[in-house]
Amino acid sequence: MKNHFELFGLAPAYALDLEHLDSAYRDIQSRIHPDRYASAGDAERRASMELTTRVNEAYRALRSPVQRAQYLLALNGVDTGFETNTAMPRDFLVEQMELREKLEEAKNGSDLDFISRDLAVARREIENQIQEEIDGRHDFAAARDLVRKLMFLERFGEDIDAAHERIEMQAPGS
């Protein structure tokens, strides 16, 4: 069975040509989509559904910086242990606490937009470091620790989105 990268004709790397990924995805979907097999036999329809599901899962994984890094680590035999190992460097945890305090103090959408911009910068910086560790140095242990940081930042981004929704619901006229 092909890995996610092979499925789309890509070299296994953290840095991806997302336009190539999107194009390959659309090409594959046009050939395997279940609608093309509507009049086919049960086995062909089932195979089309299973392949479509696999292609969709692979595409989502490669589009996501966190999932792509996790997948690359797994391909290279690195046990991420994200569920059992939650230890993080103290300085990173302090930064996270400060960000959470800013989020709690945010009174309006513009406060949240400012926090979102800071978060986007931090995410890009960590993604660049992950790319260097995986693609450049092939230091998957170092990349694993960076991926854990990126996961924290991704969750924080979700919390910012939730705070935006709360503020919008509290706004007069909502």
Tab-separated table of C-alpha atoms in Angstrom:
chain	number	residue	atom	x	y	z
A	1	MET	CA	0.000	0.000	0.000
A	2	LYS	CA	1.300	3.456	-0.874
A	3	ASN	CA	1.989	5.996	1.830
A	4	HIS	CA	0.228	9.373	1.725
A	5	PHE	CA	3.024	11.045	-0.204
A	6	GLU	CA	3.300	8.293	-2.810
A	7	LEU	CA	-0.460	8.376	-3.271
A	8	PHE	CA	-0.168	11.954	-4.544
A	9	GLY	CA	3.169	11.565	-6.321
A	10	LEU	CA	5.079	13.629	-3.756
A	11	ALA	CA	8.438	13.103	-2.104
A	12	PRO	CA	8.106	12.573	1.660
A	13	ALA	CA	8.983	15.989	3.075
A	14	TYR	CA	7.562	18.526	5.470
A	15	ALA	CA	7.813	21.298	2.879
A	16	LEU	CA	5.165	20.573	0.282
A	17	ASP	CA	4.006	22.179	-2.913
A	18	LEU	CA	0.392	22.536	-1.789
A	19	GLU	CA	-0.767	23.447	-5.304
A	20	HIS	CA	0.675	20.140	-6.570
A	21	LEU	CA	-1.039	18.308	-3.700
A	22	ASP	CA	-4.372	19.994	-4.495
A	23	SER	CA	-4.032	19.219	-8.217
A	24	ALA	CA	-3.116	15.565	-7.583
A	25	TYR	CA	-6.041	15.258	-5.144
A	26	ARG	CA	-8.530	16.632	-7.689
A	27	ASP	CA	-7.107	14.333	-10.375
A	28	ILE	CA	-7.437	11.240	-8.189
A	29	GLN	CA	-10.921	12.217	-7.031
A	30	SER	CA	-12.068	12.670	-10.617
A	31	ARG	CA	-11.038	9.071	-11.343
A	32	ILE	CA	-12.256	7.308	-8.192
A	33	HIS	CA	-15.262	9.287	-6.995
A	34	PRO	CA	-18.174	6.971	-6.112
A	35	ASP	CA	-20.505	8.829	-8.507
A	36	ARG	CA	-18.455	7.395	-11.384
A	37	TYR	CA	-19.293	3.909	-10.106
A	38	ALA	CA	-23.006	4.384	-9.473
A	39	SER	CA	-23.960	1.746	-12.037
A	40	ALA	CA	-21.059	-0.595	-11.217
A	41	GLY	CA	-21.310	-3.736	-9.150
A	42	ASP	CA	-21.291	-3.763	-5.359
A	43	ALA	CA	-17.595	-4.687	-5.103
A	44	GLU	CA	-16.513	-1.835	-7.402
A	45	ARG	CA	-18.709	0.692	-5.579
A	46	ARG	CA	-17.364	-0.461	-2.220
A	47	ALA	CA	-13.768	-0.289	-3.492
A	48	SER	CA	-14.400	3.227	-4.796
A	49	MET	CA	-15.847	4.306	-1.443
A	50	GLU	CA	-12.908	2.822	0.467
A	51	LEU	CA	-10.334	4.421	-1.821
A	52	THR	CA	-12.141	7.756	-1.713
A	53	THR	CA	-12.095	7.637	2.086
A	54	ARG	CA	-8.371	6.803	2.115
A	55	VAL	CA	-7.554	9.591	-0.372
A	56	ASN	CA	-9.583	12.119	1.660
A	57	GLU	CA	-7.834	11.109	4.893
A	58	ALA	CA	-4.399	11.284	3.252
A	59	TYR	CA	-5.185	14.681	1.742
A	60	ARG	CA	-6.368	16.132	5.071
A	61	ALA	CA	-3.263	14.774	6.810
A	62	LEU	CA	-0.877	16.283	4.282
A	63	ARG	CA	-2.687	19.651	4.208
A	64	SER	CA	-2.353	20.016	7.980
A	65	PRO	CA	1.131	21.077	9.158
A	66	VAL	CA	0.682	19.192	12.447
A	67	GLN	CA	-0.700	16.007	10.923
A	68	ARG	CA	1.872	16.053	8.112
A	69	ALA	CA	4.707	16.291	10.646
A	70	GLN	CA	3.199	13.528	12.783
A	71	TYR	CA	2.855	11.317	9.717
A	72	LEU	CA	6.471	11.940	8.683
A	73	LEU	CA	7.646	11.101	12.188
A	74	ALA	CA	5.678	7.852	12.100
A	75	LEU	CA	7.098	7.004	8.659
A	76	ASN	CA	10.559	7.430	10.151
A	77	GLY	CA	9.853	5.201	13.128
A	78	VAL	CA	9.552	7.957	15.705
A	79	ASP	CA	7.041	7.188	18.433
A	80	THR	CA	5.450	10.532	19.071
A	81	GLY	CA	4.028	9.552	22.463
A	82	PHE	CA	1.933	12.722	22.459
A	83	GLU	CA	-0.780	11.130	24.562
A	84	THR	CA	1.543	9.952	27.335
A	85	ASN	CA	4.368	12.503	27.260
A	86	THR	CA	3.006	15.945	28.045
A	87	ALA	CA	6.176	17.464	29.505
A	88	MET	CA	7.117	20.744	27.853
A	89	PRO	CA	10.008	23.173	28.375
A	90	ARG	CA	9.318	25.641	31.171
A	91	ASP	CA	9.861	28.726	29.001
A	92	PHE	CA	7.328	27.458	26.461
A	93	LEU	CA	4.767	26.806	29.198
A	94	VAL	CA	5.289	30.307	30.591
A	95	GLU	CA	4.673	31.733	27.101
A	96	GLN	CA	1.498	29.674	26.848
A	97	MET	CA	0.261	30.958	30.211
A	98	GLU	CA	0.917	34.535	29.114
A	99	LEU	CA	-0.994	33.974	25.876
A	100	ARG	CA	-3.898	32.462	27.797
A	101	GLU	CA	-3.957	35.489	30.118
A	102	LYS	CA	-4.104	37.802	27.092
A	103	LEU	CA	-6.958	35.719	25.712
A	104	GLU	CA	-8.878	35.956	28.998
A	105	GLU	CA	-8.347	39.726	29.058
A	106	ALA	CA	-9.468	40.238	25.449
A	107	LYS	CA	-12.547	42.434	25.388
A	108	ASN	CA	-13.275	42.659	21.671
A	109	GLY	CA	-12.535	41.269	18.251
A	110	SER	CA	-9.611	43.607	17.624
A	111	ASP	CA	-7.891	42.337	20.795
A	112	LEU	CA	-8.359	38.808	19.495
A	113	ASP	CA	-7.085	39.785	16.041
A	114	PHE	CA	-3.883	41.075	17.651
A	115	ILE	CA	-3.457	37.783	19.542
A	116	SER	CA	-4.185	35.848	16.329
A	117	ARG	CA	-1.455	37.741	14.461
A	118	ASP	CA	1.057	36.946	17.196
A	119	LEU	CA	-0.018	33.318	17.097
A	120	ALA	CA	0.373	33.161	13.301
A	121	VAL	CA	3.950	34.448	13.608
A	122	ALA	CA	4.764	31.884	16.308
A	123	ARG	CA	3.250	29.062	14.260
A	124	ARG	CA	5.213	30.015	11.131
A	125	GLU	CA	8.414	30.120	13.156
A	126	ILE	CA	7.837	26.641	14.588
A	127	GLU	CA	6.754	25.266	11.195
A	128	ASN	CA	10.020	26.587	9.714
A	129	GLN	CA	11.967	24.912	12.513
A	130	ILE	CA	10.111	21.638	11.931
A	131	GLN	CA	10.930	21.841	8.232
A	132	GLU	CA	14.606	22.363	9.035
A	133	GLU	CA	14.692	19.446	11.482
A	134	ILE	CA	12.802	17.011	9.229
A	135	ASP	CA	13.876	18.006	5.728
A	136	GLY	CA	17.281	19.487	6.515
A	137	ARG	CA	18.804	17.702	9.472
A	138	HIS	CA	16.635	14.561	9.559
A	139	ASP	CA	16.545	15.036	13.337
A	140	PHE	CA	13.166	13.499	14.018
A	141	ALA	CA	13.521	13.608	17.816
A	142	ALA	CA	13.981	17.388	17.701
A	143	ALA	CA	11.083	17.639	15.265
A	144	ARG	CA	8.871	15.621	17.635
A	145	ASP	CA	9.337	18.222	20.379
A	146	LEU	CA	8.573	21.041	17.947
A	147	VAL	CA	5.443	19.264	16.719
A	148	ARG	CA	4.220	19.089	20.292
A	149	LYS	CA	4.680	22.867	20.542
A	150	LEU	CA	2.812	23.346	17.284
A	151	MET	CA	-0.036	21.225	18.629
A	152	PHE	CA	-0.298	23.530	21.653
A	153	LEU	CA	-0.438	26.547	19.356
A	154	GLU	CA	-3.062	24.901	17.156
A	155	ARG	CA	-5.275	24.289	20.189
A	156	PHE	CA	-4.736	27.878	21.270
A	157	GLY	CA	-5.890	29.010	17.819
A	158	GLU	CA	-9.077	27.017	18.320
A	159	ASP	CA	-9.556	28.784	21.662
A	160	ILE	CA	-9.160	32.157	19.927
A	161	ASP	CA	-11.839	31.140	17.410
A	162	ALA	CA	-14.154	30.152	20.264
A	163	ALA	CA	-13.494	33.502	21.986
A	164	HIS	CA	-14.358	35.307	18.722
A	165	GLU	CA	-17.674	33.458	18.644
A	166	ARG	CA	-18.417	34.345	22.280
A	167	ILE	CA	-17.691	38.022	21.687
A	168	GLU	CA	-19.857	38.070	18.551
A	169	MET	CA	-22.741	36.450	20.414
A	170	GLN	CA	-22.458	39.023	23.215
A	171	ALA	CA	-22.417	41.957	20.795
A	172	PRO	CA	-25.585	44.092	20.731
A	173	GLY	CA	-27.908	43.094	17.921
A	174	SER	CA	-26.688	39.480	17.808
